[in-house]
XYZ file of C-alpha atoms in Angstrom:
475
model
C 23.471 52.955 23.560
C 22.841 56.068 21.780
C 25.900 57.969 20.039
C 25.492 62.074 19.499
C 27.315 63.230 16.621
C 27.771 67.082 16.691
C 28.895 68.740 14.228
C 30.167 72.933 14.516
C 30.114 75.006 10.747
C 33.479 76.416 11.795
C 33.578 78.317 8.576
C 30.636 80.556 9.025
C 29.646 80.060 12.841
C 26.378 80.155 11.290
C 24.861 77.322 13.656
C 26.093 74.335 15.571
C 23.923 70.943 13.638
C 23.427 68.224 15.973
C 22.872 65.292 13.408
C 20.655 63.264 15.930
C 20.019 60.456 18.469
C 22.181 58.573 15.790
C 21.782 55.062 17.283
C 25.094 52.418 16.946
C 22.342 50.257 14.809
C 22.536 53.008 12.055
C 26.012 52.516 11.301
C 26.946 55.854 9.763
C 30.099 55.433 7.857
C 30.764 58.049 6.098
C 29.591 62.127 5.790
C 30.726 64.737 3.590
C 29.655 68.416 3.138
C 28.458 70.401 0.250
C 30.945 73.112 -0.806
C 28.788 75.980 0.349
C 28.167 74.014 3.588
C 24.485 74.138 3.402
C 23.675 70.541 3.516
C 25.325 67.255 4.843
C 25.665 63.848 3.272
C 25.741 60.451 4.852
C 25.809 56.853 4.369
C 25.073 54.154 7.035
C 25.208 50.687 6.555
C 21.891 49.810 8.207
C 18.819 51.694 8.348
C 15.648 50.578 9.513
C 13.709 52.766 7.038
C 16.095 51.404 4.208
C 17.218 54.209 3.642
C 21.139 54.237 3.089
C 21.941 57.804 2.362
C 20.629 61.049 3.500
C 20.669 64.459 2.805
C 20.567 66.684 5.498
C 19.900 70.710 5.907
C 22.719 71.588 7.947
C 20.802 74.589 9.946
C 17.268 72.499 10.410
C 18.604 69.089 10.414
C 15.541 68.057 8.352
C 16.313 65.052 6.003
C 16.381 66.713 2.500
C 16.821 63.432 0.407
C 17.159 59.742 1.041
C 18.612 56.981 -1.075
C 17.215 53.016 -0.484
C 20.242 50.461 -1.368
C 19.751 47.969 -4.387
C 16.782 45.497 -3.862
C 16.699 44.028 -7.444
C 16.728 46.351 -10.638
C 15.541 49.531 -10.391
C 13.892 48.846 -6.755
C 13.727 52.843 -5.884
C 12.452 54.002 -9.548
C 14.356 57.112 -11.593
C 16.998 58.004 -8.899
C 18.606 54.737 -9.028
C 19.335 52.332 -5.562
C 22.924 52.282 -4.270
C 24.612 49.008 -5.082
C 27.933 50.141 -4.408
C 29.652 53.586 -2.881
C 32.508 55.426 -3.796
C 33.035 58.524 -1.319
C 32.129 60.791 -1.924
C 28.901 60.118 -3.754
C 27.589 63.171 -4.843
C 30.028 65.633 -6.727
C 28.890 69.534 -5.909
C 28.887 72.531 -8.157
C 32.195 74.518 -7.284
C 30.110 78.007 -6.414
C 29.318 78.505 -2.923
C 25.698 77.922 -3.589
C 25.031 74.656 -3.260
C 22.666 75.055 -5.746
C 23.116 71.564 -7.689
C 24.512 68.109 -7.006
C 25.235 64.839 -9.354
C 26.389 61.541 -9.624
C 27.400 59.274 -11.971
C 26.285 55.984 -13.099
C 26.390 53.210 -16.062
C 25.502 55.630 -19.315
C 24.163 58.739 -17.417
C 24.838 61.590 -14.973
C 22.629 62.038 -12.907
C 21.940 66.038 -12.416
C 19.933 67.417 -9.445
C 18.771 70.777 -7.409
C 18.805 71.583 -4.449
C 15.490 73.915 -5.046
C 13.757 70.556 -5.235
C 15.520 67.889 -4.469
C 14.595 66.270 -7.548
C 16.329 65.466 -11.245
C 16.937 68.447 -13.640
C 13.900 67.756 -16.087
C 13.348 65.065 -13.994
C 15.767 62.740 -16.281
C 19.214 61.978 -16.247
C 21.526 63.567 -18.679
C 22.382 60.731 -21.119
C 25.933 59.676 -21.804
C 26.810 56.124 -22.821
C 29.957 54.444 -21.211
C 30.296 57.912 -19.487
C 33.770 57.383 -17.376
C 34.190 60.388 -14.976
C 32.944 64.116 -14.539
C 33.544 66.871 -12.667
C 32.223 70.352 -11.758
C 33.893 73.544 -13.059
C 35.264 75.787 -9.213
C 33.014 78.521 -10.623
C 30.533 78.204 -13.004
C 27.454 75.794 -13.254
C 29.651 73.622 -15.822
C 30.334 70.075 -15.851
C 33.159 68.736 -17.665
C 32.515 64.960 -18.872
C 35.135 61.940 -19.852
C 33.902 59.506 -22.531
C 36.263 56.288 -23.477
C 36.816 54.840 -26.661
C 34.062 52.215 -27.184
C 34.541 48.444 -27.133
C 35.121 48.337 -31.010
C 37.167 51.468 -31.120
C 34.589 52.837 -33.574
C 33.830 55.865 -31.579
C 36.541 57.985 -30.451
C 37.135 58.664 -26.664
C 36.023 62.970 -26.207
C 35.326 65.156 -23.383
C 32.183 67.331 -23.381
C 31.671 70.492 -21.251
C 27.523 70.599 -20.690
C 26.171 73.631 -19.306
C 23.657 73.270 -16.321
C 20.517 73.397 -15.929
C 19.864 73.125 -19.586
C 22.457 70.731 -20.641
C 23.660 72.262 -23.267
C 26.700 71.129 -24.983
C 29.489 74.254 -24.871
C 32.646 72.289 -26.453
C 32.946 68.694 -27.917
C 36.828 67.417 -28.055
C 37.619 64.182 -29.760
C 40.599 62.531 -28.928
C 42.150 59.565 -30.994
C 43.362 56.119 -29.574
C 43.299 57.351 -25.557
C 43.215 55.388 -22.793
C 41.778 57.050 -18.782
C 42.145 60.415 -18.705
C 42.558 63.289 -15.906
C 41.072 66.176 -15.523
C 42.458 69.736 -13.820
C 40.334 72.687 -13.509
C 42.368 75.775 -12.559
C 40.781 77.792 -9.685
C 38.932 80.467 -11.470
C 37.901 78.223 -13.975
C 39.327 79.733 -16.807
C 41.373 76.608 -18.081
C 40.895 72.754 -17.610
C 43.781 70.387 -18.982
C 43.192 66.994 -19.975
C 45.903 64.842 -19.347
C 45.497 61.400 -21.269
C 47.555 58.214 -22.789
C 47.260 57.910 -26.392
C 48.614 55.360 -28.573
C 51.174 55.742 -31.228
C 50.538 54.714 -35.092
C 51.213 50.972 -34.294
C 49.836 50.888 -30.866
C 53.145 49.417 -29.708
C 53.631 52.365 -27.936
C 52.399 55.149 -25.369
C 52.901 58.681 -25.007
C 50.968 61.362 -22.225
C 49.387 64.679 -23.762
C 47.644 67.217 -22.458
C 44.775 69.374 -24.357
C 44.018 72.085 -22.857
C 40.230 74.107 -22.720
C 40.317 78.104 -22.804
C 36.777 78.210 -20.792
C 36.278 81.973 -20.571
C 37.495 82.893 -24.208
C 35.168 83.121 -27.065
C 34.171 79.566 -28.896
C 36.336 77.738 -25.991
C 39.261 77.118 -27.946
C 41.681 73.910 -27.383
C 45.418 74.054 -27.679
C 47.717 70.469 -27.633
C 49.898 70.798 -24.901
C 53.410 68.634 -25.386
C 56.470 68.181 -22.674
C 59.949 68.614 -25.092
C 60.350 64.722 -24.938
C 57.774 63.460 -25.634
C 59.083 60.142 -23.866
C 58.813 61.526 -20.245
C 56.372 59.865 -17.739
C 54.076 62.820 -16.201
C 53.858 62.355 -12.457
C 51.941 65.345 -11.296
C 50.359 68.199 -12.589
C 49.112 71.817 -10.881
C 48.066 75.009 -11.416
C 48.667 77.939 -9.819
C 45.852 79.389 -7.980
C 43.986 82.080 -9.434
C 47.058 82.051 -11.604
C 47.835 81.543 -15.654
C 50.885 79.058 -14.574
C 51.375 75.954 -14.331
C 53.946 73.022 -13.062
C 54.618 69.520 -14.315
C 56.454 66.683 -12.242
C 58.139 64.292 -15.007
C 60.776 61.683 -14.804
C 62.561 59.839 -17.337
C 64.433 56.867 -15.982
C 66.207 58.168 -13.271
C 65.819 61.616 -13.676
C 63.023 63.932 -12.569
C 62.249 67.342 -13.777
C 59.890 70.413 -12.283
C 58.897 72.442 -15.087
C 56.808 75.678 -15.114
C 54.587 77.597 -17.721
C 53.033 80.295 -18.146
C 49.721 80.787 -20.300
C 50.168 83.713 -23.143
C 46.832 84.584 -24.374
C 46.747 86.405 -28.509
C 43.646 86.971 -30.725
C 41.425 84.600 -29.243
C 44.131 81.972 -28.689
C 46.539 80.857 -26.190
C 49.879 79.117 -26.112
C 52.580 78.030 -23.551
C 55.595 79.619 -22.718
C 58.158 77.423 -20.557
C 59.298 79.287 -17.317
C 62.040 77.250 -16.048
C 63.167 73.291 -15.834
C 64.165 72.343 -12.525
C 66.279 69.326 -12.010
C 65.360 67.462 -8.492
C 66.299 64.114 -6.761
C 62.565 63.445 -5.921
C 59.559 65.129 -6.533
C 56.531 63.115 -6.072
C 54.316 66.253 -5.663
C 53.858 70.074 -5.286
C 51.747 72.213 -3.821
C 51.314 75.864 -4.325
C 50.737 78.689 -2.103
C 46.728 79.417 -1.875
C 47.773 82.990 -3.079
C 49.912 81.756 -5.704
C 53.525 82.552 -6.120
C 55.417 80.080 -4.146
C 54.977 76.376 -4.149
C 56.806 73.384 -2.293
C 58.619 70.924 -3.846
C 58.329 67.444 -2.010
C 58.985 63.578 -2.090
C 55.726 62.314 -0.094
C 54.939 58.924 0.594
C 56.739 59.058 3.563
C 60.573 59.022 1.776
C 63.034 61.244 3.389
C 64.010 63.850 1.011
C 64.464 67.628 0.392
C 61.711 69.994 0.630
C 62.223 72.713 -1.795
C 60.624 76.290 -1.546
C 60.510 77.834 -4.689
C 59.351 81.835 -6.147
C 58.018 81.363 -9.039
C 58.282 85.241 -9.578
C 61.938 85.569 -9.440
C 62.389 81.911 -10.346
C 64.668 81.303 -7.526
C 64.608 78.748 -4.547
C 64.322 79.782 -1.353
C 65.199 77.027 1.204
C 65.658 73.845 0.826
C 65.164 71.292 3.793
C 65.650 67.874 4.525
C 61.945 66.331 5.709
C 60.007 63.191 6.112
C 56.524 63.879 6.266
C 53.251 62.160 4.607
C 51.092 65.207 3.879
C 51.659 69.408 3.501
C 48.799 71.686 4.282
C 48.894 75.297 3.644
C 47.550 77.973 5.542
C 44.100 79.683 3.977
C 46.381 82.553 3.476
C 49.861 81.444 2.684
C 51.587 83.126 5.024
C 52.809 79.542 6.813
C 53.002 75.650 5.661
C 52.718 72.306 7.579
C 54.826 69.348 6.872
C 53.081 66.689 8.750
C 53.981 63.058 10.285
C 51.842 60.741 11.248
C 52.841 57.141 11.176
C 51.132 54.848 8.500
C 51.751 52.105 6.414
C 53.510 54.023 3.525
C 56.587 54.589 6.570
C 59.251 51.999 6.232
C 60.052 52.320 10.139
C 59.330 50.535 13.306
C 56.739 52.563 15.748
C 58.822 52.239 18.630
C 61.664 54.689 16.587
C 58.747 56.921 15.054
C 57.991 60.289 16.815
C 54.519 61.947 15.009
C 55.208 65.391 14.633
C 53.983 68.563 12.837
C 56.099 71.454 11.624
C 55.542 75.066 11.087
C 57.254 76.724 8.206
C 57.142 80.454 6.627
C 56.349 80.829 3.278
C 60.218 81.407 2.462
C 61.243 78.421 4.135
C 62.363 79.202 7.853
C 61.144 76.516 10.592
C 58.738 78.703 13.244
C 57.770 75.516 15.060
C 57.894 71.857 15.454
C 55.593 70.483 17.793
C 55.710 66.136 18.903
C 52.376 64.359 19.441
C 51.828 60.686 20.592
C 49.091 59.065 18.514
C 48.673 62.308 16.220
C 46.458 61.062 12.714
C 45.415 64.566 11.165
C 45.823 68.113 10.833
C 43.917 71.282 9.344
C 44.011 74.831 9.668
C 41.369 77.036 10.654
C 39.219 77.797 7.762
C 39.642 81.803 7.074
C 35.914 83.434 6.714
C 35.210 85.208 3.375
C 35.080 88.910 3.384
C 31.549 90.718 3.896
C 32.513 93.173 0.961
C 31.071 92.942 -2.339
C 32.895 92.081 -5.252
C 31.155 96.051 -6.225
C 32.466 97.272 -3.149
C 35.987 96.239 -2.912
C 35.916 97.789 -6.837
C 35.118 101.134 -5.303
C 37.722 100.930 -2.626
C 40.160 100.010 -5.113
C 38.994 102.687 -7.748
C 39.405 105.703 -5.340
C 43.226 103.934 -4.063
C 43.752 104.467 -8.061
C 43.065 108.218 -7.918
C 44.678 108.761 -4.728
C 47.823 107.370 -6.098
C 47.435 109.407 -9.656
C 47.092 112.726 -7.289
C 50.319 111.550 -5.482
C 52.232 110.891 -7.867
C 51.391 114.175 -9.654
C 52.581 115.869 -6.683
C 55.693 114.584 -6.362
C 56.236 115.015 -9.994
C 55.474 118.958 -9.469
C 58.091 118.783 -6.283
C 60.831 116.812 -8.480
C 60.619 119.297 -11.314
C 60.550 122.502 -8.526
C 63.451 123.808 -10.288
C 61.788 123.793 -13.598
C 59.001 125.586 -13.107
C 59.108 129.595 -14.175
C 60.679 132.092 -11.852
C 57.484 133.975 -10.879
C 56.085 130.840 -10.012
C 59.182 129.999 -7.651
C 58.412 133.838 -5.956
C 54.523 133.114 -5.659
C 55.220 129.888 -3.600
C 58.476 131.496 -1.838
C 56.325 134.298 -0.383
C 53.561 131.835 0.276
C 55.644 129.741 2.546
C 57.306 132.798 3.850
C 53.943 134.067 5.160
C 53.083 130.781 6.121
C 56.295 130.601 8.597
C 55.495 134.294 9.908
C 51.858 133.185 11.103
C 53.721 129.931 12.443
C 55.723 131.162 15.216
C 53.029 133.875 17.301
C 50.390 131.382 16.908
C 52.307 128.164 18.348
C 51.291 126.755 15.102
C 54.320 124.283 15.458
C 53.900 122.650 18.672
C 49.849 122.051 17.911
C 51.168 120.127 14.709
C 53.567 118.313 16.919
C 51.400 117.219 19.927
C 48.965 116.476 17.196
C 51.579 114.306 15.433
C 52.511 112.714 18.928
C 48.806 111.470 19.352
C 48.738 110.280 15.351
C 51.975 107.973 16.264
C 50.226 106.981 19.479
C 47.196 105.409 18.015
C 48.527 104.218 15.256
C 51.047 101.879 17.451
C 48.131 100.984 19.468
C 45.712 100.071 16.105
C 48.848 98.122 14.717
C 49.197 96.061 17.773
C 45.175 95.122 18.376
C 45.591 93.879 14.251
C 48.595 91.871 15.100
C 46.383 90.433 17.930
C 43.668 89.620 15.984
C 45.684 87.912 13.051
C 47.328 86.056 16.091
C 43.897 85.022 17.204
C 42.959 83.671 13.081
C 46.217 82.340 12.441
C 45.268 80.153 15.674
């Protein structure tokens, strides 16, 4: 029996990529794409060739790179055999690109291109008890997470290597810390560290942050510390494209939503706290793509408020009673889903459960809610990236600038009429009074009117096909 596996770039309607005549014997499991969408991963199970993952160009369908599994040590030479998977297995650079790919194993990362195929300088980059990684949303940077050794000799630190040449950018050292997280904010112009470290007698806990200034000169680290220092840290989250940031923290009972903002001075940066906002439950938030707003929410499938917040005004918007298990934003933040699908994390019996997704505004008003039997998962539509260069929009935006500066300067002159000098005031009195004489014989008034008619006319009609069409994105 053979299974067809089709699958549509939705993104960029660039092509339609029929994987194959994937036969049941090849037991794909799993696939993942690369950021850019240019290539396609996959593991199977079985393969008759041995080969257990595969690389595949998304418009050709030509196998790119292949993987064998572990036959005995170091059965498929430099790139390493597959003894075990965690999914996904590659990590991708953040840029659009696609133009490098790595993974991790014992002591090493290993780095590769996708102008080849093959290792950068055909050798892993070198890390002993290397823990985690991951790639920097914008720049060709990889941001690495090295333990404390066995002895406790060698301090844990996390390393930010430049790619291709694996260069070393910024070394911190951190004293006495357990597994640590890494956040990269969207433009990559911060990443925070959260981490455990010990106290003096090692009786004791506490989370800290450290936080990298990746865009300012000689990458400079500030400590970052919540006012008690005692609070558990359940999430953390920047703001998109933003310089703020939100912490979920709890002591005992109690949970807190506090934000920050980022102050940048002489090379530096330090925190200023926004606001402290006492909830019932708060297991996560999740901003607004376009920044601003965020949602407040208990998760896990608890029944509990769903708070909109502005993070502008520092106000909240709505706040709603919801059940759901996941939120998904719209690409442009104009609406949010709160979405129920039944699971294990649901204390309820599936004869009472209804699966159901809801619609909200950005401000917190319910648009729709819509039931569905046997509903698992929801997206949105992917919104396609503008055709404008970054040069271009500059221009656009440069000319808006003058536009505006002429405006205003005429409204200024209008304002101050009364100002101005007296044979001034006679110069534009007779002007206009000239102007009104050759007016009335030529019919001057009802041309401008008819012509203003037309104006109103088409620009109902354009305003109604761009409603349409945001209709027709929005889905």
């Amino acid at each position: 029996m053979m299974l067809y596996v089709v699958l549509y770039m939705h993104v960029s309607h660039r092509c339609i990529f029929n994987i194959g005549l994937l036969t049941k014997e090849l037991e794909v499991k799993l696939i993942d794409f690369s950021v850019g969408e240019k290539y396609l991963v996959s593991y199977s199970e079985y393969d008759r060739k041995g080969a257990a993952l595969k690389i595949f160009d998304v418009k050709s369908g030509e196998v790119k790179m292949a993987i064998e599994r572990s036959q005995g040590e170091n059965a498929t030479g430099e790139i390493g055999g597959i003894s075990h998977v965690a999914w996904p297995f590659f990590r991708w650079s953040g840029r659009n690109d696609d133009k490098y790919f790595a993974r991790i194993e014992k002591n090493a990362i290993y780095i590769y291109e996708t102008k080849t195929f093959g290792l950068i300088d055909n050798e892993p980059l070198k890390a002993e008890n290397v823990m985690d990684f991951c790639w920097s949303p914008t720049d060709p940077v990889i941001a690495l997470f090295v333990p404390t050794d066995a002895d406790e000799m060698q301090p844990a630190r996390v390393s930010l290597i430049h790619v291709p040449n694996k260069e070393e950018l910024k070394k911190k050292n951190l004293n006495g810390v357990r597994p640590c997280k890494m956040f990269w904010q969207s433009n990559g112009e911060y990443l925070a560290v959260l981490f455990n470290q010990f106290n003096g007698t090692r009786s004791t806990t506490y989370q800290r942050f450290v936080i990298f200034g990746i865009k300012d000169p000689g990458i400079p680290v500030e400590d970052f510390e919540l006012e008690n220092e005692n609070d558990m840290i359940i999430a953390f989250s920047w703001e998109p494209k933003g310089q703020r940031f939100a912490v979920i923290h709890a002591l005992d009972q109690r949970q807190n939503v506090s934000f920050y903002s980022v102050i940048k001075a002489h090379n530096r940066f330090q925190f200023s706290k926004l606001v402290t906002l006492e909830v019932e439950q708060a297991g996560s938030l999740h901003w607004s793509p376009a920044g601003r707003f965020s949602l407040l929410a208990a998760m896990r499938g608890c029944v509990g408020d769903l708070i909109f917040y502005d993070v502008d005004a520092l106000g909240t918007l709505a706040i709603e009673r919801f059940e759901a298990t996941n939120i998904e934003w719209s690409p442009t933040g104009r609406y949010v889903a709160t979405i129920r699908t039944l699971s294990d994390e649901l204390d309820v019996r599936q004869e009472e459960f209804q699966e159901r997704v809801m619609i909200w505004s950005f401000f917190g008003v319910l648009l729709y809610q819509i039931p569905r039997k046997h509903f698992t998962q929801f997206w949105w539509r992917p919104r396609p990236s503008h055709s404008s260069s970054t040069q271009e929009i500059q221009d656009v935006l440069e000319v808006v600038n003058e536009l505006d500066i002429d405006l205003d300067n005429d409204l200024d002159n209008l304002i101050h009429f009364d100002d101005v000098d007296n044979e001034d005031k006679e110069v534009f009195t007779l002007s206009t009074e000239q102007l009104s004489s050759w007016k009335a014989p030529e019919g001057w008034d009802q041309w401008w009117t008819e012509i203003g008619r037309m104006m109103n006319k088409n620009r109902n009609a354009a305003l109604k096909e761009l409603e349409r069409k945001e209709e027709e994105l929005d889905g």
